[in-house]
Amino acid sequence: MKPRCVILGAGGHAKVVLDCLEATQKMEVAAVLDSNPKLWGQEILGIPIRGSDDLLTEIFREGIRLFFVGVGSIRETTVRQKLYEKALTAGLDSFALLHPKAICSPRTQIGKGSLLCAGAVLNVGVVLGQNVIINTGAIVDHDCRIDNHVHIAPGVTLSGSVWVQTGAHVGTGASVRQNIIIGKGAVVGAGAVVVKNVPAGAVVKGIPAR
Ligand SMILES: CC(C)(COP(=O)(O)OP(=O)(O)OC[C@H]1O[C@@H](n2cnc3c(N)ncnc32)[C@H](O)[C@@H]1OP(=O)(O)O)[C@@H](O)C(=O)NCCC(=O)NCCS
């Protein structure tokens, strides 16, 4: 029997996670939870949306031990971080999820709760923390370090040895020069070209990003 898991969130990113889980065929999705009451009782890709994340303790009692955060981000990543921590507190654990069509060097480390989407590339020496999203078609080149809860959005290119600190969001299609540090909780706008370090909590955009 496959291990059972619960998905937190029932929006667009949850569909990406469910699709990826189906492609790996390693896990059974027992339920999806979402804080929006209008969704309760409905289905997402054929899986019932049972209720809010307040059901996590009940889910644990039913014997489900694994979860995956299915909420994405368009700037701040705090919602994803809170959900991840809430599920850990409820006693559940997460797992790394790699789409079979992602390209990943065997010389990488991927923390639990992290997602590598279709077409994403992780090159040699990359270290990913927990609850990280490397979204569709993003390139993370050699020796990058990506800390917990970071979202690298679709089509981003990180050159070698970039360090993205906890909870930062790097927007769709952004390019980041080698050896750059993107500080904790910073947001890089879609399409930006980052050539200088980004301070913690800053929002930068444009070419060059400022
Ligand atoms: C940078 C960003 C966070 C700014 O969001 P915001 O504060 O809501 O910005 P607004 O939409 O109010 O725009 C404010 C101004 O910045 C400009 N702007 C917004 N995003 C920009 C970007 N990525 N690059 C250049 N300019 C941008 C707007 O044109 C607007 O300019 P104006 O004042 O001259 O009209 C956001 O636009 C962004 O790029 N987010 C990343 C999205 C993403 O990665 N999605 C992935 C989902 S998987």
mmCIF file of C-alpha atoms and ligand atoms in Angstrom:
data_model
loop_
_atom_site.group_PDB
_atom_site.id
_atom_site.type_symbol
_atom_site.label_atom_id
_atom_site.label_comp_id
_atom_site.label_asym_id
_atom_site.label_seq_id
_atom_site.Cartn_x
_atom_site.Cartn_y
_atom_site.Cartn_z
ATOM 1 C CA MET A 1 0.000 0.000 0.000
ATOM 2 C CA LYS A 2 1.246 3.496 -0.865
ATOM 3 C CA PRO A 3 1.801 5.984 1.984
ATOM 4 C CA ARG A 4 -1.089 8.441 2.379
ATOM 5 C CA CYS A 5 -0.690 12.203 2.518
ATOM 6 C CA VAL A 6 -2.745 15.368 2.927
ATOM 7 C CA ILE A 7 -2.323 18.474 0.766
ATOM 8 C CA LEU A 8 -2.670 21.921 2.351
ATOM 9 C CA GLY A 9 -4.290 24.353 -0.085
ATOM 10 C CA ALA A 10 -6.710 23.838 -2.978
ATOM 11 C CA GLY A 11 -5.720 26.539 -5.470
ATOM 12 C CA GLY A 12 -3.606 26.561 -8.601
ATOM 13 C CA HIS A 13 -0.367 25.512 -6.923
ATOM 14 C CA ALA A 14 -2.162 22.583 -5.248
ATOM 15 C CA LYS A 15 -3.066 21.327 -8.722
ATOM 16 C CA VAL A 16 0.630 21.446 -9.667
ATOM 17 C CA VAL A 17 1.497 19.432 -6.536
ATOM 18 C CA LEU A 18 -1.281 16.875 -7.167
ATOM 19 C CA ASP A 19 -0.229 16.493 -10.792
ATOM 20 C CA CYS A 20 3.375 15.939 -9.713
ATOM 21 C CA LEU A 21 2.320 13.367 -7.082
ATOM 22 C CA GLU A 22 0.325 11.509 -9.724
ATOM 23 C CA ALA A 23 3.355 11.499 -12.042
ATOM 24 C CA THR A 24 5.553 9.938 -9.338
ATOM 25 C CA GLN A 25 2.917 7.279 -8.426
ATOM 26 C CA LYS A 26 4.513 6.879 -4.990
ATOM 27 C CA MET A 27 1.835 8.386 -2.774
ATOM 28 C CA GLU A 28 -1.917 8.271 -2.232
ATOM 29 C CA VAL A 29 -3.576 11.638 -1.588
ATOM 30 C CA ALA A 30 -6.174 11.064 1.159
ATOM 31 C CA ALA A 31 -7.483 14.620 1.480
ATOM 32 C CA VAL A 32 -7.003 18.265 0.599
ATOM 33 C CA LEU A 33 -7.547 21.029 3.174
ATOM 34 C CA ASP A 34 -8.190 24.722 2.462
ATOM 35 C CA SER A 35 -9.146 27.647 4.688
ATOM 36 C CA ASN A 36 -11.851 28.837 2.235
ATOM 37 C CA PRO A 37 -15.218 27.412 3.453
ATOM 38 C CA LYS A 38 -16.717 27.845 -0.032
ATOM 39 C CA LEU A 39 -14.458 25.015 -1.239
ATOM 40 C CA TRP A 40 -15.368 22.520 1.473
ATOM 41 C CA GLY A 41 -17.222 19.507 0.072
ATOM 42 C CA GLN A 42 -15.941 20.207 -3.457
ATOM 43 C CA GLU A 43 -13.177 18.286 -5.238
ATOM 44 C CA ILE A 44 -9.858 19.234 -6.772
ATOM 45 C CA LEU A 45 -8.642 16.852 -9.502
ATOM 46 C CA GLY A 46 -10.999 14.245 -8.044
ATOM 47 C CA ILE A 47 -9.780 14.580 -4.420
ATOM 48 C CA PRO A 48 -12.253 15.814 -1.756
ATOM 49 C CA ILE A 49 -11.597 19.166 -0.049
ATOM 50 C CA ARG A 50 -12.497 18.209 3.526
ATOM 51 C CA GLY A 51 -12.219 21.439 5.479
ATOM 52 C CA SER A 52 -9.638 23.808 6.920
ATOM 53 C CA ASP A 53 -6.160 23.057 8.226
ATOM 54 C CA ASP A 54 -7.721 22.935 11.709
ATOM 55 C CA LEU A 55 -8.484 19.294 10.769
ATOM 56 C CA LEU A 56 -4.778 18.406 10.848
ATOM 57 C CA THR A 57 -4.934 16.808 14.310
ATOM 58 C CA GLU A 58 -7.962 14.716 13.268
ATOM 59 C CA ILE A 59 -6.125 13.710 10.070
ATOM 60 C CA PHE A 60 -3.163 12.606 12.193
ATOM 61 C CA ARG A 61 -5.481 10.493 14.389
ATOM 62 C CA GLU A 62 -6.744 8.779 11.213
ATOM 63 C CA GLY A 63 -3.201 7.523 10.653
ATOM 64 C CA ILE A 64 -2.134 9.958 7.942
ATOM 65 C CA ARG A 65 1.452 10.932 8.696
ATOM 66 C CA LEU A 66 2.564 12.922 5.643
ATOM 67 C CA PHE A 67 1.642 16.347 4.276
ATOM 68 C CA PHE A 68 2.685 18.656 1.483
ATOM 69 C CA VAL A 69 2.052 22.403 1.276
ATOM 70 C CA GLY A 70 0.015 23.135 -1.849
ATOM 71 C CA VAL A 71 -0.072 26.922 -1.427
ATOM 72 C CA GLY A 72 2.241 28.939 -3.677
ATOM 73 C CA SER A 73 3.178 32.615 -3.427
ATOM 74 C CA ILE A 74 3.162 35.681 -5.648
ATOM 75 C CA ARG A 75 5.312 37.716 -3.208
ATOM 76 C CA GLU A 76 5.537 37.063 0.563
ATOM 77 C CA THR A 77 5.860 33.395 1.465
ATOM 78 C CA THR A 78 4.640 33.657 5.072
ATOM 79 C CA VAL A 79 1.394 31.710 4.504
ATOM 80 C CA ARG A 80 3.390 28.740 3.199
ATOM 81 C CA GLN A 81 5.744 28.883 6.167
ATOM 82 C CA LYS A 82 2.888 29.037 8.719
ATOM 83 C CA LEU A 83 1.082 26.070 7.145
ATOM 84 C CA TYR A 84 4.288 24.034 7.078
ATOM 85 C CA GLU A 85 4.997 24.731 10.735
ATOM 86 C CA LYS A 86 1.366 24.053 11.749
ATOM 87 C CA ALA A 87 1.443 20.615 10.107
ATOM 88 C CA LEU A 88 4.750 19.746 11.801
ATOM 89 C CA THR A 89 3.282 20.817 15.153
ATOM 90 C CA ALA A 90 0.283 18.521 14.520
ATOM 91 C CA GLY A 91 2.766 15.640 14.317
ATOM 92 C CA LEU A 92 2.858 15.158 10.535
ATOM 93 C CA ASP A 93 6.009 15.077 8.435
ATOM 94 C CA SER A 94 6.738 16.105 4.857
ATOM 95 C CA PHE A 95 8.851 14.724 2.022
ATOM 96 C CA ALA A 96 10.808 15.910 -1.012
ATOM 97 C CA LEU A 97 8.748 15.782 -4.227
ATOM 98 C CA LEU A 98 10.598 15.638 -7.543
ATOM 99 C CA HIS A 99 8.720 15.646 -10.839
ATOM 100 C CA PRO A 100 10.024 12.808 -13.034
ATOM 101 C CA LYS A 101 10.683 15.361 -15.812
ATOM 102 C CA ALA A 102 12.863 17.579 -13.600
ATOM 103 C CA ILE A 103 16.645 17.346 -14.076
ATOM 104 C CA CYS A 104 18.564 16.962 -10.854
ATOM 105 C CA SER A 105 22.270 16.257 -10.329
ATOM 106 C CA PRO A 106 22.837 13.405 -7.853
ATOM 107 C CA ARG A 107 25.229 15.798 -6.054
ATOM 108 C CA THR A 108 22.450 17.925 -4.540
ATOM 109 C CA GLN A 109 20.673 17.977 -1.182
ATOM 110 C CA ILE A 110 16.908 18.474 -1.089
ATOM 111 C CA GLY A 111 15.133 19.100 2.213
ATOM 112 C CA LYS A 112 11.751 17.659 3.114
ATOM 113 C CA GLY A 113 8.693 19.559 1.943
ATOM 114 C CA SER A 114 10.545 20.829 -1.119
ATOM 115 C CA LEU A 115 9.135 20.600 -4.634
ATOM 116 C CA LEU A 116 11.032 20.345 -7.915
ATOM 117 C CA CYS A 117 8.509 20.978 -10.710
ATOM 118 C CA ALA A 118 8.506 19.737 -14.305
ATOM 119 C CA GLY A 119 11.383 21.101 -16.361
ATOM 120 C CA ALA A 120 13.268 22.515 -13.373
ATOM 121 C CA VAL A 121 17.029 21.976 -13.274
ATOM 122 C CA LEU A 122 19.203 21.607 -10.158
ATOM 123 C CA ASN A 123 22.880 21.523 -10.985
ATOM 124 C CA VAL A 124 25.755 20.034 -9.019
ATOM 125 C CA GLY A 125 26.285 21.165 -5.427
ATOM 126 C CA VAL A 126 22.858 22.800 -4.928
ATOM 127 C CA VAL A 127 21.462 22.644 -1.383
ATOM 128 C CA LEU A 128 17.721 23.172 -0.857
ATOM 129 C CA GLY A 129 16.221 23.666 2.598
ATOM 130 C CA GLN A 130 12.704 22.627 3.624
ATOM 131 C CA ASN A 131 9.390 23.683 2.032
ATOM 132 C CA VAL A 132 11.140 25.230 -0.987
ATOM 133 C CA ILE A 133 9.451 25.518 -4.395
ATOM 134 C CA ILE A 134 11.608 25.295 -7.509
ATOM 135 C CA ASN A 135 8.827 26.010 -9.963
ATOM 136 C CA THR A 136 8.297 24.974 -13.571
ATOM 137 C CA GLY A 137 11.346 25.351 -15.799
ATOM 138 C CA ALA A 138 13.471 27.219 -13.237
ATOM 139 C CA ILE A 139 17.248 26.755 -13.428
ATOM 140 C CA VAL A 140 19.269 26.623 -10.214
ATOM 141 C CA ASP A 141 22.899 26.379 -11.203
ATOM 142 C CA HIS A 142 25.918 24.962 -9.412
ATOM 143 C CA ASP A 143 26.453 25.478 -5.674
ATOM 144 C CA CYS A 144 23.370 27.630 -5.048
ATOM 145 C CA ARG A 145 21.969 27.554 -1.536
ATOM 146 C CA ILE A 146 18.199 27.964 -1.182
ATOM 147 C CA ASP A 147 16.972 28.255 2.405
ATOM 148 C CA ASN A 148 13.650 27.162 3.956
ATOM 149 C CA HIS A 149 10.295 28.340 2.521
ATOM 150 C CA VAL A 150 11.810 30.091 -0.530
ATOM 151 C CA HIS A 151 9.828 30.182 -3.780
ATOM 152 C CA ILE A 152 11.815 30.228 -7.019
ATOM 153 C CA ALA A 153 9.021 31.000 -9.507
ATOM 154 C CA PRO A 154 8.627 29.591 -13.035
ATOM 155 C CA GLY A 155 11.436 30.265 -15.505
ATOM 156 C CA VAL A 156 13.858 31.898 -13.043
ATOM 157 C CA THR A 157 17.581 31.516 -13.733
ATOM 158 C CA LEU A 158 19.964 31.523 -10.777
ATOM 159 C CA SER A 159 23.646 31.581 -11.811
ATOM 160 C CA GLY A 160 26.244 29.713 -9.773
ATOM 161 C CA SER A 161 26.661 30.136 -5.988
ATOM 162 C CA VAL A 162 23.592 32.315 -5.427
ATOM 163 C CA TRP A 163 22.271 32.233 -1.854
ATOM 164 C CA VAL A 164 18.530 32.817 -1.417
ATOM 165 C CA GLN A 165 17.719 33.247 2.254
ATOM 166 C CA THR A 166 14.677 32.084 4.240
ATOM 167 C CA GLY A 167 11.252 32.922 2.847
ATOM 168 C CA ALA A 168 12.382 35.014 -0.136
ATOM 169 C CA HIS A 169 10.373 34.999 -3.368
ATOM 170 C CA VAL A 170 12.163 35.207 -6.724
ATOM 171 C CA GLY A 171 9.537 36.201 -9.322
ATOM 172 C CA THR A 172 8.748 34.589 -12.648
ATOM 173 C CA GLY A 173 11.523 34.789 -15.229
ATOM 174 C CA ALA A 174 13.982 36.752 -13.071
ATOM 175 C CA SER A 175 17.723 36.271 -13.694
ATOM 176 C CA VAL A 176 20.268 36.451 -10.898
ATOM 177 C CA ARG A 177 24.006 36.989 -11.386
ATOM 178 C CA GLN A 178 26.519 34.618 -9.773
ATOM 179 C CA ASN A 179 27.465 34.900 -6.057
ATOM 180 C CA ILE A 180 24.496 37.173 -5.229
ATOM 181 C CA ILE A 181 22.761 36.993 -1.826
ATOM 182 C CA ILE A 182 18.986 37.542 -1.754
ATOM 183 C CA GLY A 183 18.118 38.352 1.845
ATOM 184 C CA LYS A 184 15.542 36.838 4.153
ATOM 185 C CA GLY A 185 11.951 37.567 3.090
ATOM 186 C CA ALA A 186 13.012 39.668 0.074
ATOM 187 C CA VAL A 187 10.893 39.781 -3.089
ATOM 188 C CA VAL A 188 12.386 39.921 -6.585
ATOM 189 C CA GLY A 189 9.845 41.093 -9.189
ATOM 190 C CA ALA A 190 8.983 39.100 -12.282
ATOM 191 C CA GLY A 191 11.509 39.591 -15.087
ATOM 192 C CA ALA A 192 14.082 41.394 -12.930
ATOM 193 C CA VAL A 193 17.818 41.097 -13.519
ATOM 194 C CA VAL A 194 19.575 41.014 -10.145
ATOM 195 C CA VAL A 195 23.210 42.180 -10.215
ATOM 196 C CA LYS A 196 23.615 43.356 -6.578
ATOM 197 C CA ASN A 197 22.783 41.713 -3.249
ATOM 198 C CA VAL A 198 19.159 42.243 -2.175
ATOM 199 C CA PRO A 199 18.716 43.269 1.501
ATOM 200 C CA ALA A 200 16.402 41.277 3.770
ATOM 201 C CA GLY A 201 12.766 42.268 3.341
ATOM 202 C CA ALA A 202 13.395 44.446 0.263
ATOM 203 C CA VAL A 203 11.224 44.389 -2.882
ATOM 204 C CA VAL A 204 13.252 44.916 -6.069
ATOM 205 C CA LYS A 205 12.258 44.896 -9.718
ATOM 206 C CA GLY A 206 13.380 45.921 -13.187
ATOM 207 C CA ILE A 207 16.682 45.799 -15.072
ATOM 208 C CA PRO A 208 18.959 46.174 -13.236
ATOM 209 C CA ALA A 209 16.820 45.318 -10.199
ATOM 210 C CA ARG A 210 16.539 48.079 -7.598
HETATM 211 C C1 LIG B 1 7.321 43.244 -8.001
HETATM 212 C C2 LIG B 1 5.939 42.941 -7.460
HETATM 213 C C3 LIG B 1 6.047 42.135 -6.152
HETATM 214 C C4 LIG B 1 5.256 44.273 -7.203
HETATM 215 O O1 LIG B 1 3.950 44.039 -6.810
HETATM 216 P P1 LIG B 1 3.036 45.287 -6.400
HETATM 217 O O2 LIG B 1 3.665 46.026 -5.252
HETATM 218 O O3 LIG B 1 1.635 44.777 -6.218
HETATM 219 O O4 LIG B 1 3.159 46.230 -7.657
HETATM 220 P P2 LIG B 1 2.025 46.916 -8.558
HETATM 221 O O5 LIG B 1 1.383 45.911 -9.454
HETATM 222 O O6 LIG B 1 1.144 47.744 -7.651
HETATM 223 O O7 LIG B 1 2.897 47.877 -9.452
HETATM 224 C C5 LIG B 1 3.580 49.007 -8.914
HETATM 225 C C6 LIG B 1 4.448 49.588 -10.023
HETATM 226 O O8 LIG B 1 5.549 48.707 -10.266
HETATM 227 C C7 LIG B 1 5.516 48.244 -11.622
HETATM 228 N N1 LIG B 1 5.870 46.824 -11.579
HETATM 229 C C8 LIG B 1 5.203 45.827 -10.941
HETATM 230 N N2 LIG B 1 5.850 44.661 -11.101
HETATM 231 C C9 LIG B 1 6.929 44.909 -11.850
HETATM 232 C C10 LIG B 1 7.964 44.093 -12.350
HETATM 233 N N3 LIG B 1 7.989 42.781 -12.079
HETATM 234 N N4 LIG B 1 8.935 44.674 -13.079
HETATM 235 C C11 LIG B 1 8.900 46.009 -13.363
HETATM 236 N N5 LIG B 1 7.929 46.832 -12.910
HETATM 237 C C12 LIG B 1 6.953 46.290 -12.167
HETATM 238 C C13 LIG B 1 4.091 48.490 -12.103
HETATM 239 O O9 LIG B 1 4.050 48.663 -13.511
HETATM 240 C C14 LIG B 1 3.738 49.742 -11.363
HETATM 241 O O10 LIG B 1 4.359 50.842 -11.988
HETATM 242 P P3 LIG B 1 3.651 52.310 -12.021
HETATM 243 O O11 LIG B 1 3.568 52.732 -10.580
HETATM 244 O O12 LIG B 1 4.588 53.109 -12.845
HETATM 245 O O13 LIG B 1 2.312 52.078 -12.639
HETATM 246 C C15 LIG B 1 5.088 42.082 -8.450
HETATM 247 O O14 LIG B 1 4.634 42.831 -9.561
HETATM 248 C C16 LIG B 1 5.834 40.888 -8.990
HETATM 249 O O15 LIG B 1 6.566 40.922 -9.995
HETATM 250 N N6 LIG B 1 5.605 39.714 -8.291
HETATM 251 C C17 LIG B 1 6.145 38.444 -8.673
HETATM 252 C C18 LIG B 1 5.054 37.605 -9.355
HETATM 253 C C19 LIG B 1 5.456 36.155 -9.461
HETATM 254 O O16 LIG B 1 6.583 35.791 -9.338
HETATM 255 N N7 LIG B 1 4.481 35.280 -9.661
HETATM 256 C C20 LIG B 1 4.793 33.868 -9.692
HETATM 257 C C21 LIG B 1 3.619 33.050 -9.316
HETATM 258 S S1 LIG B 1 3.958 31.333 -9.564
#
